[in-house]
Short mmCIF file of C-alpha atoms and ligand atoms in Angstrom, two decimals:
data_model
loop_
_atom_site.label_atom_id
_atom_site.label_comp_id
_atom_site.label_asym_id
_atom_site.label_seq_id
_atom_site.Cartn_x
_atom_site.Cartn_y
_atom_site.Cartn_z
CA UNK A 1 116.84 17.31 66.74
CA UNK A 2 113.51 16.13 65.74
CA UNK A 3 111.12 13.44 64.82
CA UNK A 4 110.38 12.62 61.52
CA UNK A 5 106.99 11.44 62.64
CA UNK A 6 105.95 7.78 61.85
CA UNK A 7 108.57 5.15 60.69
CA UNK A 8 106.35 1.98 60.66
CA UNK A 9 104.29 -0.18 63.04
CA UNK A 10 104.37 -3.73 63.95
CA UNK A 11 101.86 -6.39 65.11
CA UNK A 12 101.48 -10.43 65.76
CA UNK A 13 99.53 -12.24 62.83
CA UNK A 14 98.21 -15.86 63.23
CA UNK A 15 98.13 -16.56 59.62
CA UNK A 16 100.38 -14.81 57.44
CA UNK A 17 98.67 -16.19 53.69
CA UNK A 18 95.16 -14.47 55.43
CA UNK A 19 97.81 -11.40 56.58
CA UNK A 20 98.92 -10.95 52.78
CA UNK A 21 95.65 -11.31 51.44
CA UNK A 22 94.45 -8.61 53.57
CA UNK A 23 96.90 -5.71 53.31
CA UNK A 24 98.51 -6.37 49.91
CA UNK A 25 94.79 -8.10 48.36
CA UNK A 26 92.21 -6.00 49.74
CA UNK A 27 93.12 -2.88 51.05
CA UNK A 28 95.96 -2.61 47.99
CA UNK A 29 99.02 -2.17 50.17
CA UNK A 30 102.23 -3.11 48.67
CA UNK A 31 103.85 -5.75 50.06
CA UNK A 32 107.85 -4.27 50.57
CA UNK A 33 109.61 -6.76 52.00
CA UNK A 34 109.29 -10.64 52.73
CA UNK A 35 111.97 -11.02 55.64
CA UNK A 36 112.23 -13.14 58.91
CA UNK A 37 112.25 -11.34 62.83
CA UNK A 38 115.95 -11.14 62.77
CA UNK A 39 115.61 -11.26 66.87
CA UNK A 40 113.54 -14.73 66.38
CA UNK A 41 114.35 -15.96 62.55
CA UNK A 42 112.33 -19.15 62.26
CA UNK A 43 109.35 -16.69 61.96
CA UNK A 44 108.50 -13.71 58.93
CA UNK A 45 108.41 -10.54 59.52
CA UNK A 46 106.61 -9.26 56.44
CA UNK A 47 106.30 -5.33 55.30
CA UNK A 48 104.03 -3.15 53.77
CA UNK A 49 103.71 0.21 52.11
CA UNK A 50 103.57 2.53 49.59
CA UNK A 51 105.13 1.58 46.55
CA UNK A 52 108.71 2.10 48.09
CA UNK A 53 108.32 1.20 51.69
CA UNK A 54 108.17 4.73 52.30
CA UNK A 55 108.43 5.76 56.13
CA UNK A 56 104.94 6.89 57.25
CA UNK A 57 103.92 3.89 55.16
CA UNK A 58 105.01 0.97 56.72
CA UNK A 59 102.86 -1.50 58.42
CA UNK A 60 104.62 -5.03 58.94
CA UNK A 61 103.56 -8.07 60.88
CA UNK A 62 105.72 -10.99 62.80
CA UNK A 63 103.81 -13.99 62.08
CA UNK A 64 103.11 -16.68 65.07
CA UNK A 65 101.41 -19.36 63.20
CA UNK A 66 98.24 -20.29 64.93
CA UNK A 67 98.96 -17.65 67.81
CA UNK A 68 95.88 -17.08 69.85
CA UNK A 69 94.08 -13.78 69.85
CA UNK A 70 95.78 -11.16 72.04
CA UNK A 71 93.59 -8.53 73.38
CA UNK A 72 94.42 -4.51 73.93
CA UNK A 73 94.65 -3.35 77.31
CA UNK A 74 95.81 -0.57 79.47
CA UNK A 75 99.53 0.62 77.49
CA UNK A 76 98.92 -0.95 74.44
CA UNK A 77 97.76 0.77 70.84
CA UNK A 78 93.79 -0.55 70.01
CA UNK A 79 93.16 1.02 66.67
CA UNK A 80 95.56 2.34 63.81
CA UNK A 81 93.97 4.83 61.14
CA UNK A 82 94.93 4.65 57.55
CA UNK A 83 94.40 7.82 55.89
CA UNK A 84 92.67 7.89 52.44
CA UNK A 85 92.41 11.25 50.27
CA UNK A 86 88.21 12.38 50.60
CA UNK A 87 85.19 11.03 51.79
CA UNK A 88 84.40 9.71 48.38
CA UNK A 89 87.04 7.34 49.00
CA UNK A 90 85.27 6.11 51.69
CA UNK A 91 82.35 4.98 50.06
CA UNK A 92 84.69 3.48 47.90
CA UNK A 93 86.07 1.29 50.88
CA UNK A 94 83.09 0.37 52.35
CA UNK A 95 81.51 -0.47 48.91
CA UNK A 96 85.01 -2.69 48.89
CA UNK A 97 84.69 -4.29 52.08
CA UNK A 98 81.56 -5.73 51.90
CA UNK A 99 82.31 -7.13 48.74
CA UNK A 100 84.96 -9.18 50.40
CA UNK A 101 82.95 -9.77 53.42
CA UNK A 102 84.98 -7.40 55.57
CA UNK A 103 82.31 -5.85 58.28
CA UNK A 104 82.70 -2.19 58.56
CA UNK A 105 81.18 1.03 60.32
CA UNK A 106 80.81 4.61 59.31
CA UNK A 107 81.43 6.69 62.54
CA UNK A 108 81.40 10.08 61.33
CA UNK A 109 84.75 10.86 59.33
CA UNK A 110 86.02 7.32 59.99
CA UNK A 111 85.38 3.91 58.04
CA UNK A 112 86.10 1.24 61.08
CA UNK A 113 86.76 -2.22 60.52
CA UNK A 114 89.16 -5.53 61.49
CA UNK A 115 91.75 -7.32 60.06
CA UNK A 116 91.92 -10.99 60.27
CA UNK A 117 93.07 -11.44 63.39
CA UNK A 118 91.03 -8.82 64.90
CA UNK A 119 92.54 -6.19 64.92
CA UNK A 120 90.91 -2.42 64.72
CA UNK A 121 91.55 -0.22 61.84
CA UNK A 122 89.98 3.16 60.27
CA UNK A 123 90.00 5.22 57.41
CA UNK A 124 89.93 8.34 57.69
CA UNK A 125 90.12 11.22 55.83
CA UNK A 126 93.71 12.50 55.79
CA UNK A 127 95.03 15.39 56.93
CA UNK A 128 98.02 17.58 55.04
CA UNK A 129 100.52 14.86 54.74
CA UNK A 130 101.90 13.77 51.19
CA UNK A 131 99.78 10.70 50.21
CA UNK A 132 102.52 7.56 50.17
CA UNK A 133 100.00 5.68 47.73
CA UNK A 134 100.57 2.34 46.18
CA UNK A 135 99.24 1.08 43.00
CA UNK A 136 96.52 -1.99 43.06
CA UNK A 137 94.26 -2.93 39.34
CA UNK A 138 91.20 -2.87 41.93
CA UNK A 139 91.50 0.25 43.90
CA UNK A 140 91.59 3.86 41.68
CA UNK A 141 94.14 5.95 42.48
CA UNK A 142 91.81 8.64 43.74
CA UNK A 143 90.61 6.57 46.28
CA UNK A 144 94.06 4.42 47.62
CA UNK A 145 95.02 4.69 50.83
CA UNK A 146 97.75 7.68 51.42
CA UNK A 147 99.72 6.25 54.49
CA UNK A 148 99.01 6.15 58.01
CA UNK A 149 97.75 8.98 60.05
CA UNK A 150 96.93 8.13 63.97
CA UNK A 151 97.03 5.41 66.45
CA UNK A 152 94.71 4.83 69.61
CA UNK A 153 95.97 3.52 72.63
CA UNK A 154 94.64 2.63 75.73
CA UNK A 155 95.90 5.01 78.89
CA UNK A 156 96.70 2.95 81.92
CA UNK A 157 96.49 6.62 84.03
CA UNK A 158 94.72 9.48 83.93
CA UNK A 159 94.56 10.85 79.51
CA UNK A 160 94.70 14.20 80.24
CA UNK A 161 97.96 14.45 82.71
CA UNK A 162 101.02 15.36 80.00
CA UNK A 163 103.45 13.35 79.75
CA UNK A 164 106.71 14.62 79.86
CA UNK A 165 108.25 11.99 78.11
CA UNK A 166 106.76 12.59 74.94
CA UNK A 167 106.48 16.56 74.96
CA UNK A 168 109.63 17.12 76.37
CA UNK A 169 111.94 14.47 75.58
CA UNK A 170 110.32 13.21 71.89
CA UNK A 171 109.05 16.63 71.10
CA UNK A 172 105.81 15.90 70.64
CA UNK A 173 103.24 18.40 70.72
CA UNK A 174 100.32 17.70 73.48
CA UNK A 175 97.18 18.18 71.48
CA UNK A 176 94.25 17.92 74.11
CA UNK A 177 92.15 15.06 74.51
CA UNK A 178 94.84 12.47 75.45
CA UNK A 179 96.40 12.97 71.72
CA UNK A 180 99.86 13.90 70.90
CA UNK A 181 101.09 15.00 67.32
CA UNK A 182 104.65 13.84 65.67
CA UNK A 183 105.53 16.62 63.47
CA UNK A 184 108.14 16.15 61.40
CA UNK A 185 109.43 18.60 58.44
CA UNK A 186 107.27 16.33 55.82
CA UNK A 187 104.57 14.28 57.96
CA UNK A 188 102.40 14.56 61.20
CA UNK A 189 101.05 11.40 62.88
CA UNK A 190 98.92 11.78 65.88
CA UNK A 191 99.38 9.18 68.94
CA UNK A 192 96.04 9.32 71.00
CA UNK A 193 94.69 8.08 74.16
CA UNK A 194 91.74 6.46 75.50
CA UNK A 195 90.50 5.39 78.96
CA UNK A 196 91.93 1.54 79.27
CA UNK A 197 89.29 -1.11 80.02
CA UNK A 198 89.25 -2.48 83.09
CA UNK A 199 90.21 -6.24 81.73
CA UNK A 200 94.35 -6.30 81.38
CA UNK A 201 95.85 -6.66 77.81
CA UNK A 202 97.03 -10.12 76.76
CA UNK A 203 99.78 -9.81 73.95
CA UNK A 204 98.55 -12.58 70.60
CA UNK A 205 97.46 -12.24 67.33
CA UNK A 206 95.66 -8.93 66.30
CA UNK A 207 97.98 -6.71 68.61
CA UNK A 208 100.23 -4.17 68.27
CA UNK A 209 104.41 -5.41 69.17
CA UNK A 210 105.80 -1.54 69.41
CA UNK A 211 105.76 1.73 66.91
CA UNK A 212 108.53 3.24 65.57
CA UNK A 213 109.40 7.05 65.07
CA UNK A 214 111.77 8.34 61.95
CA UNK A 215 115.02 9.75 62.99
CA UNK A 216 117.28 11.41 60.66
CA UNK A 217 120.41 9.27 59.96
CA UNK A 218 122.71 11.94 62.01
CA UNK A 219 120.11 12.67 64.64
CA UNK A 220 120.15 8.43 65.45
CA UNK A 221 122.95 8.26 67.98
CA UNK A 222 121.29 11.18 69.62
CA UNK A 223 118.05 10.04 70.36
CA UNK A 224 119.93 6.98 72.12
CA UNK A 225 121.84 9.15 74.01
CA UNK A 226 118.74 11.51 75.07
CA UNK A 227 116.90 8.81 76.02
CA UNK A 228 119.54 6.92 78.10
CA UNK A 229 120.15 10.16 79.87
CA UNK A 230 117.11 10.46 80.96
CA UNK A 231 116.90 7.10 82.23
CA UNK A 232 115.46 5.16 79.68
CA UNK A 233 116.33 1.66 79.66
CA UNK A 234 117.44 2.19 75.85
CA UNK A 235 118.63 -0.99 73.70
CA UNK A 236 122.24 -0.85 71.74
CA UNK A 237 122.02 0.18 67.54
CA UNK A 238 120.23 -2.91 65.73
CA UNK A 239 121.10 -2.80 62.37
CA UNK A 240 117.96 -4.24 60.62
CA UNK A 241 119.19 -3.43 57.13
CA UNK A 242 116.35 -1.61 55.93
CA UNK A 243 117.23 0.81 58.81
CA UNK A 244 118.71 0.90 61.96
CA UNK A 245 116.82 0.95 65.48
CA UNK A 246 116.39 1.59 69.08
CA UNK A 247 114.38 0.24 71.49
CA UNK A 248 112.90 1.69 74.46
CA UNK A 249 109.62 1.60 76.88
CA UNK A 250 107.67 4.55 77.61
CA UNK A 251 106.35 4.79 81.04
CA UNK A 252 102.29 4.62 79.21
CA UNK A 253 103.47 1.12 78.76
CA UNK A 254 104.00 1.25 75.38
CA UNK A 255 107.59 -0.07 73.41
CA UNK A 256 108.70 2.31 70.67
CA UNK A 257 111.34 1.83 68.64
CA UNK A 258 113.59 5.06 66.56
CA UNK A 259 114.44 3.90 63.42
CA UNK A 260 116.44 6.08 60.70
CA UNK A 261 115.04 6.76 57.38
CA UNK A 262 117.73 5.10 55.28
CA UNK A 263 118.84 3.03 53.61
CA UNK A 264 115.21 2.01 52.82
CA UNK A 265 113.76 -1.36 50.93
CA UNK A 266 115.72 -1.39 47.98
CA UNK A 267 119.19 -1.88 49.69
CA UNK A 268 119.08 -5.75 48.61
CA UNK A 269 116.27 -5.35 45.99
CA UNK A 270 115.33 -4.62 42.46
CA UNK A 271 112.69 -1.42 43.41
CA UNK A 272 110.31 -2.89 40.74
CA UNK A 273 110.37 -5.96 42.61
CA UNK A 274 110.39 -5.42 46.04
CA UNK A 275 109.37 -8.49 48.37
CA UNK A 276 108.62 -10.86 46.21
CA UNK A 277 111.51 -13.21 47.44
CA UNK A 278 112.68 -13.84 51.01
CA UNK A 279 115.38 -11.87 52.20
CA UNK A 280 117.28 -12.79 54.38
CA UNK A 281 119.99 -10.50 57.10
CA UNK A 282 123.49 -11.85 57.07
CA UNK A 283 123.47 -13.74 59.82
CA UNK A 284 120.92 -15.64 58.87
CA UNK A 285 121.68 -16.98 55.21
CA UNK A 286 122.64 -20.15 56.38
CA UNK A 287 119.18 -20.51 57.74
CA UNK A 288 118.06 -20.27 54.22
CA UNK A 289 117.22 -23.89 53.14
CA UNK A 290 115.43 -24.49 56.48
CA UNK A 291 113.36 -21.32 56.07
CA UNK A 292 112.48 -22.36 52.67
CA UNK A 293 110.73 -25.60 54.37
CA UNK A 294 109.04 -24.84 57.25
CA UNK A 295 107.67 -21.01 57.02
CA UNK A 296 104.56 -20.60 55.09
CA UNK A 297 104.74 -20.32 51.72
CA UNK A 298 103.58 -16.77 50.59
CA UNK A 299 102.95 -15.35 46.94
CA UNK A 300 103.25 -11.53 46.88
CA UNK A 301 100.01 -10.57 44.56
CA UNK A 302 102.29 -8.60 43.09
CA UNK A 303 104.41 -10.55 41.35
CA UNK A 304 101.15 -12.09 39.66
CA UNK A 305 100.37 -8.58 38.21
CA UNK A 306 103.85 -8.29 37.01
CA UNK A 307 103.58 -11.79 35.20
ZN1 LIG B 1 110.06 -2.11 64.29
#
């Protein structure tokens, strides 16, 4: 039984029309799926990818309208890296940014920047991983971003202790440095970790909710049953339609989530239209005409190319 490596990652936006405009506008991520937090449904939770919504693509938000900023500390992710195909490509981005007034900083291999709410990101030139591109009329496809490579978290102990829980329950492979690699058969993504700053984390716009790892369908009911053997205080099956999920804490702090790689974003979608209406989970249709009212109203960019 093993990882698939990344399934998706999910943070707290403020402002979900500045959220769209970033990730589906700028950097020419698809937006996937337009959905609402099925644990808290008077709020979206918005996806984005590849052109499918491939795993190892997915970014997605919960949107808190008006949240304040939150602020990484100790046990929390600080930084996600996007991986884009050469270091042409980079030039290409920061050429990009700065056209739409998005600071940035070449470190070396990476391209650092923020979203709207704050939050860090990178490009960096990927590693072996088969790029999970999506199409944009601004960005060339030479130079689109391939998926997601790496987060950075902050350690609340000391980075170079092992921890057993990933190695030896999640089968991760230690890597040095505070960084641990999810190998799956198709994809690596490398969890690393940084000394924590001394001021605690505050949970708000800008920060990371929890990451999720891929799990074969059959493997799912495994992982739950590893990880509840071992003590893990390890949530029932949520079925979130698009996949199905555990939840779990990791003694660094951090809340992943195991989600299986099917049945994927087309289960209540037309693939060549893929969120450009709400969807909504069974048990919340009836919410439908309320939803329609109060949450903000979004236009995928999208659906304006297809027009
Ligand atoms: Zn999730």
């Amino acid at each position: 039984m093993r990882l698939e490596a990344l399934h998706h990652i999910t943070m707290i936006t403020g402002d979900a029309r500045d959220n769209v405009r970033f990730y589906a506008d700028v950097l020419g991520l698809r937006m996937v799926k337009k959905t609402v937090n099925f644990d808290d449904p008077l709020s979206y939770h918005l996806y984005y990818g590849d052109e499918t919504g491939a795993p190892g693509s997915i970014l997605t938000w919960f949107e808190a309208p008006g949240a304040p900023s939150g602020r990484a500390g100790a046990g929390m992710i600080h930084r996600i890296d996007l991986g884009v195909p050469s270091a042409a490509a980079l030039d290409f981005w920061a050429e990009r940014l700065a056209t739409h007034g998005v600071a940035a900083e070449r470190t070396g291999d990476a391209l650092v920047f923020a979203d709207p709410d704050g939050l860090a990101l990178a490009l960096v030139v990927a590693g072996p991983n088969p790029p999970l591109t999506a199409r944009h009329p601004e960005v060339p496809a030479e130079h689109a971003i391939t998926g997601l490579e790496a987060v950075r978290a902050y350690a609340p102990a000391d980075p170079d202790a092992v921890d057993p829980v990933l190695t030896e329950l999640l089968g991760f492979t230690y890597a040095g440095e505070g960084a641990y690699d999810a190998t799956g058969e198709e994809r690596t993504f490398r969890l690393a970790f940084d000394a924590a700053p001394p001021e605690p984390g505050r949970s708000g716009a800008g920060t990371v909710h929890h990451i999720a790892w891929a799990s074969r369908d059959e493997d799912h009911l495994g992982w739950q049953d590893r990880m509840a053997r071992a003590g893990a205080r390890v949530s029932p099956v949520m079925d979130r339609d698009y996949f199905r999920s555990i939840y779990f804490r990791v003694p660094v702090g951090l809340l992943f989530e195991i989600a299986t790689l099917s049945p994927g974003f087309a289960v209540d979608e037309d693939p060549e239209r893929l969120g450009e209406e709400l969807r909504l989970p069974a048990m919340h249709q009836h919410l439908r005409e309320h939803l329609e009212r109060t949450l903000t109203p979004l236009d995928n960019p999208r659906s304006a190319l297809a027009g």
